[in-house]
Amino acid sequence: MKIEQIYTGCLAQGAYYIESNGEVAIIDPLRETKAYIEKAKTNNATIKYVFETHFHADFVSGHIDLAKATGATIIFGPNATTDYDIYTAKDNEVFTVGNIQIKVLHTPGHTLESTTYLLIDENGKEHAIFSGDTLFLGDVGRPDLAIKSDLTKEDLAGMLFDSLRTKIMPLADDIIVYPAHGAGSACGKNLSKETVGILGEQKKTNYALRADMTKEEFVKEVLDGIAPPPQYFSKNAMMNKSGYTAFETVLEKGNVPLTPEAFEAIANENNTLVLDVRPQKDFLSAHIPNSIFIGLNGSFAPWVGALITDLQQPILLIVPKGKSAEAVTRLSRVGYDNTLGYLEGGIDTWKASGRETASITSISANEFANRFKKNTLNVLDVRKDGEYKAKHIENVQHFALDYIDKNMSEIDPNKAYHIHCAGGYRSVIAASILKARGFHKVTDVAGGFGAIKKTDLPLTEFVCPSTLS
C-alpha cells in the first residue's frame, strides 16, 4: 500500500494518491491531472477511482478531466448531484482498491454532500481517514458554503457536530488524519501548519472535538469569527458541480506568446485585464500602465479569486521568463479560464518597442517612520481585520485589501497615501489597484508591518487574535 499526499502551498490543499496491487484511487485532485496519470503509469498501475470529498469552493478539482483521461469512476458521497456522470455512494459503502478498502462515511456539515473516506489496510485494520473539509488539524470546516441550500449555517453547524461525534470521534486514536487543507486556507479559521496528524491528538487539542461540548456550544464556537467567504468560492463550487472546460484547452488558449503590438491590441479590447505576476520589486520598478500586480511568489490564486470578480474576465499576462504555463495553470485552479496570452520577452520587450511604462515608489520602514514623525501622512493598513485589530500604528486607516472594492469611497484620489501590509506583498497589490483607478500619489512601505514594528513609531497594545470575535 502506498499513500502519497500531493500538497500545493498556494492553495494550502492536499490531494492524495493511493495505490495497492496495481490499482489507484485519487482523492481531491488538482485541476491539472498529468502528474497523477504519469505517476500511475510509472508504477504500472491503473487509476480506478477518483474520490471527491465534496464540491470544493476554493479550487476547481481535476476529477472530470482525470476520469475522461483514464476511464476512472468519479465517486461522491450521498446528496451529490452533478451535470456529468458520477457514482453517488451510499453511507458506509465500501470500495476495493487492490488489496485495501475505502469506506464511505457521510459527514455532512461543511456541505450537505461532505464525505470522509476511511482507508482499511490489507490486514483489515482501519488505517487513515481522508477527511476533506470535515476535519482539519486544529479546526473543522466552515458550515456556511452549501450550494443552493435552504438550510442556515446554524443548521449545517449542527449537522457537522453530529457528523464529528457519530462518524469521526468513535474511530481509534491511532488513525491517521489526512485533511484537504492546512494553514492559509479560507475554508476554516485556525488550521494547523501541519498537513498530516493523528486522530487521538486531535481529540485532545482540537476545540471542536471536546468531549464535553454541547451542540449549542459547538455551533456558537464554530461560527464565531468566520469572515465572509471570498467571492469566488460559490463560483468554483458551481464549476465543480456543473463541469468546466478541459484544462489542456485552457492551457493551449492562454499560453500564447504575443508581440507588444498584438498584446496592446488585445489589451484595448473587451475590458481585458493586464495582470503582472512578476516579483513585486520588478513591478514597482517598471510596469505597463493600468496593469494590476498579483505575484506568483505569494498567495497568488486566493488573491486572484478574492479580487477579480468575473471568472470570465479576459486576462493578459506579464510573467517572469519561463513562467507563462505556470501562471495560466494557477489561474485555472481557481476557475479563471479566459487567459488570452502573455507578453513575449516581458517588460524589456515592451520598453524596446518604445511603449510607455509606469512605476510605484517604495520606501523602507525607517524612511516611512521619519516621514511619519515629521508630517501628517495618510496611511492605509491593508492587512486583514484580525491582523489590524491585533496591533497597528496608532491613528492610521484600516483599508483591508479583501474589501478594497467596497471601501474605495473612503479614500480621495487627490490625496497621497502610504500603503503597508504585513510583509510587502499585499501592499503592492493594493497600490497597483489604486494607481490603475487614478490614485497616482501612492507609496509602498517595503517590508510592511514586520519592518515597521522595528522602528520607534507608536503602536497600539497587542490584542491576542484568539480573543477577537
CSV table of C-alpha atoms in Angstrom, one decimal:
chain,number,residue,atom,x,y,z
A,1,MET,CA,0.0,0.0,0.0
A,2,LYS,CA,1.2,3.5,-0.9
A,3,ILE,CA,-0.3,6.8,0.3
A,4,GLU,CA,1.2,10.0,-1.1
A,5,GLN,CA,0.0,13.5,-0.1
A,6,ILE,CA,0.5,15.9,-3.0
A,7,TYR,CA,0.4,19.3,-1.3
A,8,THR,CA,0.0,22.6,-3.1
A,9,GLY,CA,1.2,25.5,-0.9
A,10,CYS,CA,-0.5,28.3,-2.8
A,11,LEU,CA,-3.9,26.7,-2.2
A,12,ALA,CA,-2.9,25.1,1.1
A,13,GLN,CA,-4.5,22.0,-0.5
A,14,GLY,CA,-3.8,18.3,-0.2
A,15,ALA,CA,-4.6,15.8,-2.9
A,16,TYR,CA,-3.9,12.1,-2.3
A,17,TYR,CA,-2.6,9.3,-4.4
A,18,ILE,CA,-3.4,5.8,-3.0
A,19,GLU,CA,-2.1,2.7,-4.6
A,20,SER,CA,-2.4,-1.0,-3.9
A,21,ASN,CA,-1.6,-4.0,-6.0
A,22,GLY,CA,-1.7,-2.2,-9.3
A,23,GLU,CA,-4.9,-0.1,-8.6
A,24,VAL,CA,-5.0,3.6,-7.7
A,25,ALA,CA,-7.5,5.9,-6.1
A,26,ILE,CA,-7.1,9.7,-6.3
A,27,ILE,CA,-8.7,11.9,-3.7
A,28,ASP,CA,-9.5,15.6,-4.4
A,29,PRO,CA,-7.1,16.1,-7.4
A,30,LEU,CA,-5.9,19.4,-8.7
A,31,ARG,CA,-7.1,20.8,-12.0
A,32,GLU,CA,-4.0,19.7,-13.9
A,33,THR,CA,-4.0,15.9,-13.9
A,34,LYS,CA,-0.9,14.9,-15.8
A,35,ALA,CA,1.1,14.2,-12.6
A,36,TYR,CA,-1.3,11.6,-11.3
A,37,ILE,CA,-1.5,9.9,-14.7
A,38,GLU,CA,2.3,9.8,-15.1
A,39,LYS,CA,2.8,8.5,-11.5
A,40,ALA,CA,0.3,5.6,-12.1
A,41,LYS,CA,1.9,4.8,-15.4
A,42,THR,CA,5.4,4.8,-13.9
A,43,ASN,CA,4.2,2.3,-11.3
A,44,ASN,CA,2.3,0.2,-13.9
A,45,ALA,CA,-0.9,0.9,-12.1
A,46,THR,CA,-4.4,1.8,-13.2
A,47,ILE,CA,-6.4,4.7,-11.8
A,48,LYS,CA,-9.7,3.1,-10.8
A,49,TYR,CA,-11.5,5.7,-8.8
A,50,VAL,CA,-11.5,9.5,-8.3
A,51,PHE,CA,-13.0,10.3,-4.9
A,52,GLU,CA,-14.3,13.7,-4.2
A,53,THR,CA,-14.9,14.7,-0.5
A,54,HIS,CA,-17.3,17.5,-1.5
A,55,PHE,CA,-17.9,20.2,-4.0
A,56,HIS,CA,-14.8,22.3,-3.4
A,57,ALA,CA,-15.3,26.0,-3.2
A,58,ASP,CA,-11.7,27.2,-3.0
A,59,PHE,CA,-10.4,25.5,-6.1
A,60,VAL,CA,-11.5,23.7,-9.3
A,61,SER,CA,-10.9,20.0,-8.9
A,62,GLY,CA,-9.4,17.9,-11.7
A,63,HIS,CA,-11.9,15.0,-11.2
A,64,ILE,CA,-13.7,15.4,-14.6
A,65,ASP,CA,-10.6,15.6,-16.7
A,66,LEU,CA,-8.9,12.8,-14.8
A,67,ALA,CA,-11.9,10.5,-15.3
A,68,LYS,CA,-12.1,11.2,-19.0
A,69,ALA,CA,-8.4,10.5,-19.5
A,70,THR,CA,-8.3,7.3,-17.5
A,71,GLY,CA,-11.8,5.8,-17.5
A,72,ALA,CA,-11.9,6.0,-13.7
A,73,THR,CA,-15.2,6.4,-11.9
A,74,ILE,CA,-15.9,9.6,-10.1
A,75,ILE,CA,-17.2,8.9,-6.6
A,76,PHE,CA,-19.1,11.4,-4.5
A,77,GLY,CA,-20.9,10.8,-1.2
A,78,PRO,CA,-24.6,10.9,-0.6
A,79,ASN,CA,-26.6,14.1,-1.6
A,80,ALA,CA,-24.3,14.9,-4.5
A,81,THR,CA,-25.9,15.6,-7.9
A,82,THR,CA,-23.9,16.8,-10.9
A,83,ASP,CA,-24.3,17.6,-14.6
A,84,TYR,CA,-21.8,14.9,-15.6
A,85,ASP,CA,-21.6,11.2,-14.8
A,86,ILE,CA,-20.7,10.2,-11.3
A,87,TYR,CA,-21.3,7.3,-8.9
A,88,THR,CA,-23.2,8.6,-5.8
A,89,ALA,CA,-22.1,6.4,-2.9
A,90,LYS,CA,-24.2,5.3,0.0
A,91,ASP,CA,-23.2,5.9,3.6
A,92,ASN,CA,-20.9,3.0,4.7
A,93,GLU,CA,-20.5,1.7,1.2
A,94,VAL,CA,-17.1,0.1,0.6
A,95,PHE,CA,-14.8,0.3,-2.5
A,96,THR,CA,-11.9,-2.1,-3.2
A,97,VAL,CA,-8.6,-0.7,-4.5
A,98,GLY,CA,-6.1,-3.6,-4.9
A,99,ASN,CA,-5.8,-5.2,-1.5
A,100,ILE,CA,-7.3,-2.3,0.5
A,101,GLN,CA,-10.7,-0.9,1.0
A,102,ILE,CA,-12.1,2.6,1.2
A,103,LYS,CA,-15.3,3.1,3.2
A,104,VAL,CA,-17.6,6.0,2.7
A,105,LEU,CA,-18.5,7.9,5.9
A,106,HIS,CA,-21.1,10.5,5.1
A,107,THR,CA,-20.2,13.6,7.2
A,108,PRO,CA,-22.5,16.5,6.3
A,109,GLY,CA,-22.0,19.9,7.8
A,110,HIS,CA,-19.3,21.7,5.9
A,111,THR,CA,-21.6,20.9,2.9
A,112,LEU,CA,-24.5,18.5,2.6
A,113,GLU,CA,-22.6,16.0,0.5
A,114,SER,CA,-19.4,16.2,2.5
A,115,THR,CA,-17.9,12.8,2.9
A,116,THR,CA,-14.9,11.3,4.8
A,117,TYR,CA,-13.2,8.3,3.3
A,118,LEU,CA,-11.9,5.7,5.7
A,119,LEU,CA,-9.0,3.6,4.5
A,120,ILE,CA,-8.9,-0.1,5.6
A,121,ASP,CA,-5.5,-1.7,5.0
A,122,GLU,CA,-4.5,-5.1,3.7
A,123,ASN,CA,-4.9,-6.6,7.2
A,124,GLY,CA,-8.4,-5.2,7.7
A,125,LYS,CA,-7.2,-2.5,10.1
A,126,GLU,CA,-8.7,1.0,9.9
A,127,HIS,CA,-5.6,2.9,9.0
A,128,ALA,CA,-6.5,6.5,8.0
A,129,ILE,CA,-9.2,9.0,7.2
A,130,PHE,CA,-9.3,11.4,4.3
A,131,SER,CA,-11.4,14.0,6.0
A,132,GLY,CA,-11.8,16.7,3.3
A,133,ASP,CA,-13.1,19.8,4.9
A,134,THR,CA,-15.0,18.0,7.6
A,135,LEU,CA,-12.0,17.8,10.0
A,136,PHE,CA,-8.8,19.8,9.7
A,137,LEU,CA,-5.8,19.7,12.1
A,138,GLY,CA,-6.8,22.2,14.7
A,139,ASP,CA,-10.1,23.1,13.2
A,140,VAL,CA,-13.2,22.0,11.3
A,141,GLY,CA,-14.7,23.2,8.0
A,142,ARG,CA,-16.8,26.3,7.9
A,143,PRO,CA,-20.5,25.5,7.7
A,144,ASP,CA,-21.6,28.4,5.5
A,145,LEU,CA,-20.8,27.3,2.0
A,146,ALA,CA,-23.5,24.9,0.9
A,147,ILE,CA,-24.7,25.5,-2.7
A,148,LYS,CA,-28.3,26.4,-3.1
A,149,SER,CA,-29.3,25.2,0.3
A,150,ASP,CA,-32.3,26.4,2.2
A,151,LEU,CA,-30.5,25.4,5.4
A,152,THR,CA,-28.9,28.1,7.6
A,153,LYS,CA,-25.3,28.0,8.6
A,154,GLU,CA,-26.5,27.1,12.1
A,155,ASP,CA,-28.4,24.1,10.7
A,156,LEU,CA,-25.2,22.9,8.9
A,157,ALA,CA,-23.1,23.5,12.0
A,158,GLY,CA,-25.4,21.3,13.9
A,159,MET,CA,-25.0,18.6,11.3
A,160,LEU,CA,-21.3,19.0,11.5
A,161,PHE,CA,-21.4,18.5,15.3
A,162,ASP,CA,-23.4,15.2,14.7
A,163,SER,CA,-21.1,14.0,11.9
A,164,LEU,CA,-17.9,14.5,14.0
A,165,ARG,CA,-19.4,12.7,17.0
A,166,THR,CA,-21.1,9.8,15.3
A,167,LYS,CA,-18.6,9.2,12.5
A,168,ILE,CA,-15.2,10.6,13.3
A,169,MET,CA,-14.7,10.6,17.1
A,170,PRO,CA,-15.6,6.9,17.6
A,171,LEU,CA,-12.7,5.9,15.4
A,172,ALA,CA,-9.5,4.6,17.0
A,173,ASP,CA,-7.0,7.2,18.3
A,174,ASP,CA,-4.1,5.9,16.2
A,175,ILE,CA,-5.9,6.6,12.9
A,176,ILE,CA,-4.0,9.0,10.6
A,177,VAL,CA,-5.8,12.1,9.6
A,178,TYR,CA,-5.3,13.4,6.0
A,179,PRO,CA,-7.2,16.7,5.6
A,180,ALA,CA,-7.9,18.6,2.5
A,181,HIS,CA,-6.3,21.8,3.7
A,182,GLY,CA,-3.7,23.3,6.0
A,183,ALA,CA,-2.9,26.8,7.3
A,184,GLY,CA,-3.6,29.5,4.8
A,185,SER,CA,-6.9,28.1,3.6
A,186,ALA,CA,-10.0,30.2,4.0
A,187,CYS,CA,-12.1,27.0,4.5
A,188,GLY,CA,-11.5,27.2,8.2
A,189,LYS,CA,-10.4,29.6,10.9
A,190,ASN,CA,-7.5,28.1,12.7
A,191,LEU,CA,-5.9,25.5,10.6
A,192,SER,CA,-2.6,24.0,11.7
A,193,LYS,CA,0.6,24.3,9.6
A,194,GLU,CA,0.9,20.5,9.8
A,195,THR,CA,-0.8,18.7,7.0
A,196,VAL,CA,-0.9,15.1,8.5
A,197,GLY,CA,-1.9,14.2,12.0
A,198,ILE,CA,-3.2,11.6,14.4
A,199,LEU,CA,-6.9,11.4,15.4
A,200,GLY,CA,-6.1,10.9,19.1
A,201,GLU,CA,-4.1,14.1,19.2
A,202,GLN,CA,-7.0,16.0,17.5
A,203,LYS,CA,-9.4,14.7,20.1
A,204,LYS,CA,-7.1,16.2,22.8
A,205,THR,CA,-6.3,19.5,21.1
A,206,ASN,CA,-9.0,20.5,18.6
A,207,TYR,CA,-11.5,22.8,20.2
A,208,ALA,CA,-14.3,21.3,18.0
A,209,LEU,CA,-13.8,17.8,19.3
A,210,ARG,CA,-14.1,18.5,23.1
A,211,ALA,CA,-15.9,15.5,24.6
A,212,ASP,CA,-18.0,17.6,27.0
A,213,MET,CA,-19.1,20.2,24.3
A,214,THR,CA,-22.8,20.6,23.8
A,215,LYS,CA,-24.2,21.1,20.3
A,216,GLU,CA,-25.2,24.7,21.2
A,217,GLU,CA,-21.6,25.4,22.3
A,218,PHE,CA,-20.2,23.9,19.2
A,219,VAL,CA,-22.5,25.9,16.9
A,220,LYS,CA,-21.5,29.1,18.7
A,221,GLU,CA,-17.8,28.4,18.6
A,222,VAL,CA,-17.5,27.1,15.1
A,223,LEU,CA,-19.4,30.1,13.7
A,224,ASP,CA,-17.7,32.7,15.9
A,225,GLY,CA,-15.2,34.9,13.9
A,226,ILE,CA,-15.8,33.4,10.4
A,227,ALA,CA,-15.1,36.0,7.8
A,228,PRO,CA,-17.4,36.2,4.8
A,229,PRO,CA,-16.2,33.7,2.2
A,230,PRO,CA,-14.2,35.0,-0.8
A,231,GLN,CA,-16.4,35.9,-3.7
A,232,TYR,CA,-15.1,33.2,-6.0
A,233,PHE,CA,-16.0,30.3,-3.6
A,234,SER,CA,-19.5,29.8,-4.7
A,235,LYS,CA,-18.5,30.1,-8.4
A,236,ASN,CA,-15.8,27.4,-8.0
A,237,ALA,CA,-18.2,25.2,-6.2
A,238,MET,CA,-20.7,25.5,-9.1
A,239,MET,CA,-17.9,24.7,-11.6
A,240,ASN,CA,-17.1,21.5,-9.6
A,241,LYS,CA,-20.8,20.6,-9.7
A,242,SER,CA,-21.7,21.6,-13.2
A,243,GLY,CA,-18.5,20.9,-15.2
A,244,TYR,CA,-15.8,23.0,-16.9
A,245,THR,CA,-13.6,23.4,-19.9
A,246,ALA,CA,-10.8,20.8,-20.2
A,247,PHE,CA,-7.6,22.1,-18.6
A,248,GLU,CA,-5.5,21.3,-21.7
A,249,THR,CA,-7.8,23.5,-23.7
A,250,VAL,CA,-7.4,26.4,-21.2
A,251,LEU,CA,-3.6,26.0,-21.2
A,252,GLU,CA,-3.4,25.9,-25.0
A,253,LYS,CA,-5.5,29.1,-25.3
A,254,GLY,CA,-3.7,31.0,-22.6
A,255,ASN,CA,-0.1,30.0,-23.0
A,256,VAL,CA,0.4,32.0,-26.2
A,257,PRO,CA,3.3,34.4,-26.7
A,258,LEU,CA,2.4,37.8,-28.0
A,259,THR,CA,4.3,40.7,-29.6
A,260,PRO,CA,3.9,44.1,-28.0
A,261,GLU,CA,1.7,45.1,-30.9
A,262,ALA,CA,-0.6,42.1,-30.6
A,263,PHE,CA,-0.6,42.4,-26.8
A,264,GLU,CA,-1.6,46.1,-26.9
A,265,ALA,CA,-4.3,45.4,-29.4
A,266,ILE,CA,-5.9,42.7,-27.3
A,267,ALA,CA,-5.4,44.8,-24.1
A,268,ASN,CA,-7.5,47.6,-25.7
A,269,GLU,CA,-10.4,45.2,-26.4
A,270,ASN,CA,-13.2,43.7,-24.3
A,271,ASN,CA,-12.2,45.2,-21.0
A,272,THR,CA,-9.1,43.0,-20.9
A,273,LEU,CA,-7.2,43.0,-17.6
A,274,VAL,CA,-3.4,43.1,-17.8
A,275,LEU,CA,-2.1,41.0,-14.8
A,276,ASP,CA,1.5,41.3,-13.8
A,277,VAL,CA,2.7,38.2,-11.9
A,278,ARG,CA,6.4,39.1,-11.6
A,279,PRO,CA,8.1,39.7,-8.2
A,280,GLN,CA,6.9,42.9,-6.6
A,281,LYS,CA,10.2,44.7,-6.8
A,282,ASP,CA,10.1,44.2,-10.6
A,283,PHE,CA,6.6,45.5,-10.8
A,284,LEU,CA,7.4,48.6,-8.7
A,285,SER,CA,10.4,49.4,-10.9
A,286,ALA,CA,8.5,49.3,-14.2
A,287,HIS,CA,5.1,48.0,-15.4
A,288,ILE,CA,2.6,48.6,-18.1
A,289,PRO,CA,0.3,51.5,-17.2
A,290,ASN,CA,-3.0,50.3,-15.6
A,291,SER,CA,-1.8,46.8,-15.1
A,292,ILE,CA,-2.5,45.0,-11.8
A,293,PHE,CA,0.1,43.2,-9.7
A,294,ILE,CA,-0.6,39.8,-8.1
A,295,GLY,CA,2.7,38.0,-7.9
A,296,LEU,CA,3.2,34.3,-8.4
A,297,ASN,CA,5.6,34.3,-5.4
A,298,GLY,CA,2.8,34.9,-2.9
A,299,SER,CA,-0.7,33.6,-2.3
A,300,PHE,CA,-1.4,34.1,-5.9
A,301,ALA,CA,-4.6,32.0,-6.6
A,302,PRO,CA,-6.5,33.1,-3.5
A,303,TRP,CA,-5.8,36.8,-4.1
A,304,VAL,CA,-6.8,36.4,-7.8
A,305,GLY,CA,-10.0,34.8,-6.6
A,306,ALA,CA,-10.7,37.4,-4.0
A,307,LEU,CA,-10.1,40.5,-6.2
A,308,ILE,CA,-11.0,39.6,-9.8
A,309,THR,CA,-14.8,39.2,-9.6
A,310,ASP,CA,-15.6,37.8,-13.0
A,311,LEU,CA,-14.3,34.3,-13.7
A,312,GLN,CA,-14.8,35.1,-17.5
A,313,GLN,CA,-12.5,38.1,-17.2
A,314,PRO,CA,-10.2,38.3,-20.3
A,315,ILE,CA,-6.7,38.3,-18.9
A,316,LEU,CA,-3.3,39.1,-20.5
A,317,LEU,CA,-0.2,38.2,-18.5
A,318,ILE,CA,3.2,39.8,-17.8
A,319,VAL,CA,5.3,36.9,-16.5
A,320,PRO,CA,8.9,36.1,-15.5
A,321,LYS,CA,10.7,34.2,-18.2
A,322,GLY,CA,9.6,30.6,-18.4
A,323,LYS,CA,6.6,31.1,-16.1
A,324,SER,CA,3.7,31.5,-18.5
A,325,ALA,CA,2.4,28.0,-18.3
A,326,GLU,CA,2.6,28.1,-14.5
A,327,ALA,CA,0.6,31.4,-14.4
A,328,VAL,CA,-2.1,30.0,-16.7
A,329,THR,CA,-2.3,26.8,-14.7
A,330,ARG,CA,-2.6,28.6,-11.3
A,331,LEU,CA,-5.3,30.9,-12.7
A,332,SER,CA,-7.2,27.9,-13.9
A,333,ARG,CA,-7.1,26.2,-10.5
A,334,VAL,CA,-9.5,28.9,-9.2
A,335,GLY,CA,-11.6,29.0,-12.3
A,336,TYR,CA,-10.1,31.8,-14.4
A,337,ASP,CA,-10.1,30.1,-17.8
A,338,ASN,CA,-10.0,33.1,-20.1
A,339,THR,CA,-6.3,33.9,-20.3
A,340,LEU,CA,-5.5,35.2,-23.8
A,341,GLY,CA,-1.7,35.1,-23.9
A,342,TYR,CA,1.4,36.7,-22.4
A,343,LEU,CA,3.9,39.4,-23.5
A,344,GLU,CA,6.8,37.6,-25.1
A,345,GLY,CA,10.1,38.9,-23.7
A,346,GLY,CA,8.3,40.7,-20.9
A,347,ILE,CA,8.6,44.3,-19.9
A,348,ASP,CA,12.0,44.6,-21.7
A,349,THR,CA,10.3,43.9,-25.0
A,350,TRP,CA,7.6,46.5,-24.1
A,351,LYS,CA,10.3,49.1,-23.4
A,352,ALA,CA,12.3,48.2,-26.5
A,353,SER,CA,9.2,48.9,-28.6
A,354,GLY,CA,9.1,52.4,-27.3
A,355,ARG,CA,6.0,52.0,-25.3
A,356,GLU,CA,5.3,53.8,-22.0
A,357,THR,CA,5.9,52.2,-18.6
A,358,ALA,CA,4.9,53.3,-15.1
A,359,SER,CA,6.5,52.8,-11.6
A,360,ILE,CA,5.5,53.0,-8.0
A,361,THR,CA,7.7,54.4,-5.3
A,362,SER,CA,8.7,52.1,-2.5
A,363,ILE,CA,10.5,53.3,0.7
A,364,SER,CA,12.0,51.5,3.7
A,365,ALA,CA,10.2,51.3,7.0
A,366,ASN,CA,12.8,53.6,8.5
A,367,GLU,CA,12.2,56.2,5.8
A,368,PHE,CA,8.5,55.8,6.4
A,369,ALA,CA,9.0,56.3,10.2
A,370,ASN,CA,11.0,59.5,9.6
A,371,ARG,CA,8.3,60.9,7.3
A,372,PHE,CA,5.5,59.9,9.7
A,373,LYS,CA,7.1,61.7,12.6
A,374,LYS,CA,7.8,64.9,10.5
A,375,ASN,CA,4.5,65.1,8.7
A,376,THR,CA,0.8,64.1,8.8
A,377,LEU,CA,0.7,61.1,6.5
A,378,ASN,CA,-2.4,59.3,5.1
A,379,VAL,CA,-1.6,55.7,5.8
A,380,LEU,CA,-3.5,52.7,4.6
A,381,ASP,CA,-3.1,49.5,6.5
A,382,VAL,CA,-4.3,46.8,4.0
A,383,ARG,CA,-4.0,43.8,6.3
A,384,LYS,CA,-6.9,41.6,7.3
A,385,ASP,CA,-9.2,42.7,10.0
A,386,GLY,CA,-7.8,40.4,12.7
A,387,GLU,CA,-4.2,41.5,11.9
A,388,TYR,CA,-5.1,45.2,12.2
A,389,LYS,CA,-7.0,44.7,15.4
A,390,ALA,CA,-4.2,42.7,17.0
A,391,LYS,CA,-1.7,45.5,16.6
A,392,HIS,CA,-1.3,48.6,14.3
A,393,ILE,CA,0.2,52.0,14.0
A,394,GLU,CA,-1.8,54.4,16.1
A,395,ASN,CA,-4.3,56.5,14.3
A,396,VAL,CA,-3.9,55.0,10.8
A,397,GLN,CA,-6.7,54.0,8.5
A,398,HIS,CA,-7.6,50.3,8.1
A,399,PHE,CA,-8.2,49.6,4.4
A,400,ALA,CA,-8.3,45.8,4.1
A,401,LEU,CA,-7.3,44.5,0.7
A,402,ASP,CA,-10.0,41.9,0.9
A,403,TYR,CA,-12.7,44.6,0.7
A,404,ILE,CA,-10.9,47.2,-1.5
A,405,ASP,CA,-13.8,47.5,-3.9
A,406,LYS,CA,-16.3,48.2,-1.1
A,407,ASN,CA,-14.1,50.7,0.6
A,408,MET,CA,-13.0,52.9,-2.4
A,409,SER,CA,-15.3,55.7,-1.4
A,410,GLU,CA,-13.4,56.1,1.8
A,411,ILE,CA,-10.3,57.5,0.1
A,412,ASP,CA,-9.6,60.5,-2.1
A,413,PRO,CA,-7.7,60.3,-5.4
A,414,ASN,CA,-6.3,63.8,-4.8
A,415,LYS,CA,-4.5,62.8,-1.6
A,416,ALA,CA,-1.2,61.0,-1.2
A,417,TYR,CA,-1.2,57.6,0.5
A,418,HIS,CA,1.5,55.4,2.1
A,419,ILE,CA,0.4,51.8,2.0
A,420,HIS,CA,1.6,48.8,4.1
A,421,CYS,CA,0.6,45.2,4.8
A,422,ALA,CA,2.4,42.6,6.9
A,423,GLY,CA,5.4,41.9,4.7
A,424,GLY,CA,5.2,43.8,1.4
A,425,TYR,CA,3.2,41.6,-1.0
A,426,ARG,CA,-0.4,42.8,-0.4
A,427,SER,CA,0.6,46.5,-0.2
A,428,VAL,CA,1.9,46.3,-3.8
A,429,ILE,CA,-1.3,44.6,-4.9
A,430,ALA,CA,-3.3,47.4,-3.3
A,431,ALA,CA,-1.0,50.1,-4.7
A,432,SER,CA,-1.4,48.7,-8.2
A,433,ILE,CA,-5.2,48.7,-8.0
A,434,LEU,CA,-5.3,52.2,-6.7
A,435,LYS,CA,-2.9,53.5,-9.3
A,436,ALA,CA,-4.9,51.8,-12.1
A,437,ARG,CA,-8.0,53.6,-10.7
A,438,GLY,CA,-6.5,57.1,-10.8
A,439,PHE,CA,-4.7,57.3,-7.4
A,440,HIS,CA,-1.3,58.4,-8.6
A,441,LYS,CA,0.2,59.5,-5.3
A,442,VAL,CA,0.8,56.1,-3.7
A,443,THR,CA,3.9,54.9,-1.9
A,444,ASP,CA,4.6,51.4,-0.8
A,445,VAL,CA,6.3,50.6,2.5
A,446,ALA,CA,8.7,47.8,1.9
A,447,GLY,CA,8.7,45.0,4.5
A,448,GLY,CA,5.3,46.0,5.8
A,449,PHE,CA,4.3,45.9,9.4
A,450,GLY,CA,7.0,43.4,10.1
A,451,ALA,CA,9.6,46.1,9.4
A,452,ILE,CA,7.6,48.9,10.8
A,453,LYS,CA,7.5,47.2,14.3
A,454,LYS,CA,11.3,47.5,14.4
A,455,THR,CA,11.1,51.3,14.2
A,456,ASP,CA,10.1,53.7,17.1
A,457,LEU,CA,6.6,54.5,15.7
A,458,PRO,CA,3.8,54.4,18.3
A,459,LEU,CA,1.8,51.2,18.0
A,460,THR,CA,-1.3,50.0,19.8
A,461,GLU,CA,-1.2,47.5,22.5
A,462,PHE,CA,-1.2,43.9,21.3
A,463,VAL,CA,-4.5,42.1,21.4
A,464,CYS,CA,-4.4,38.3,21.1
A,465,PRO,CA,-6.2,37.3,17.9
A,466,SER,CA,-7.9,34.4,19.6
A,467,THR,CA,-9.8,36.9,21.8
A,468,LEU,CA,-11.2,38.8,18.9
A,469,SER,CA,-14.7,37.9,17.7
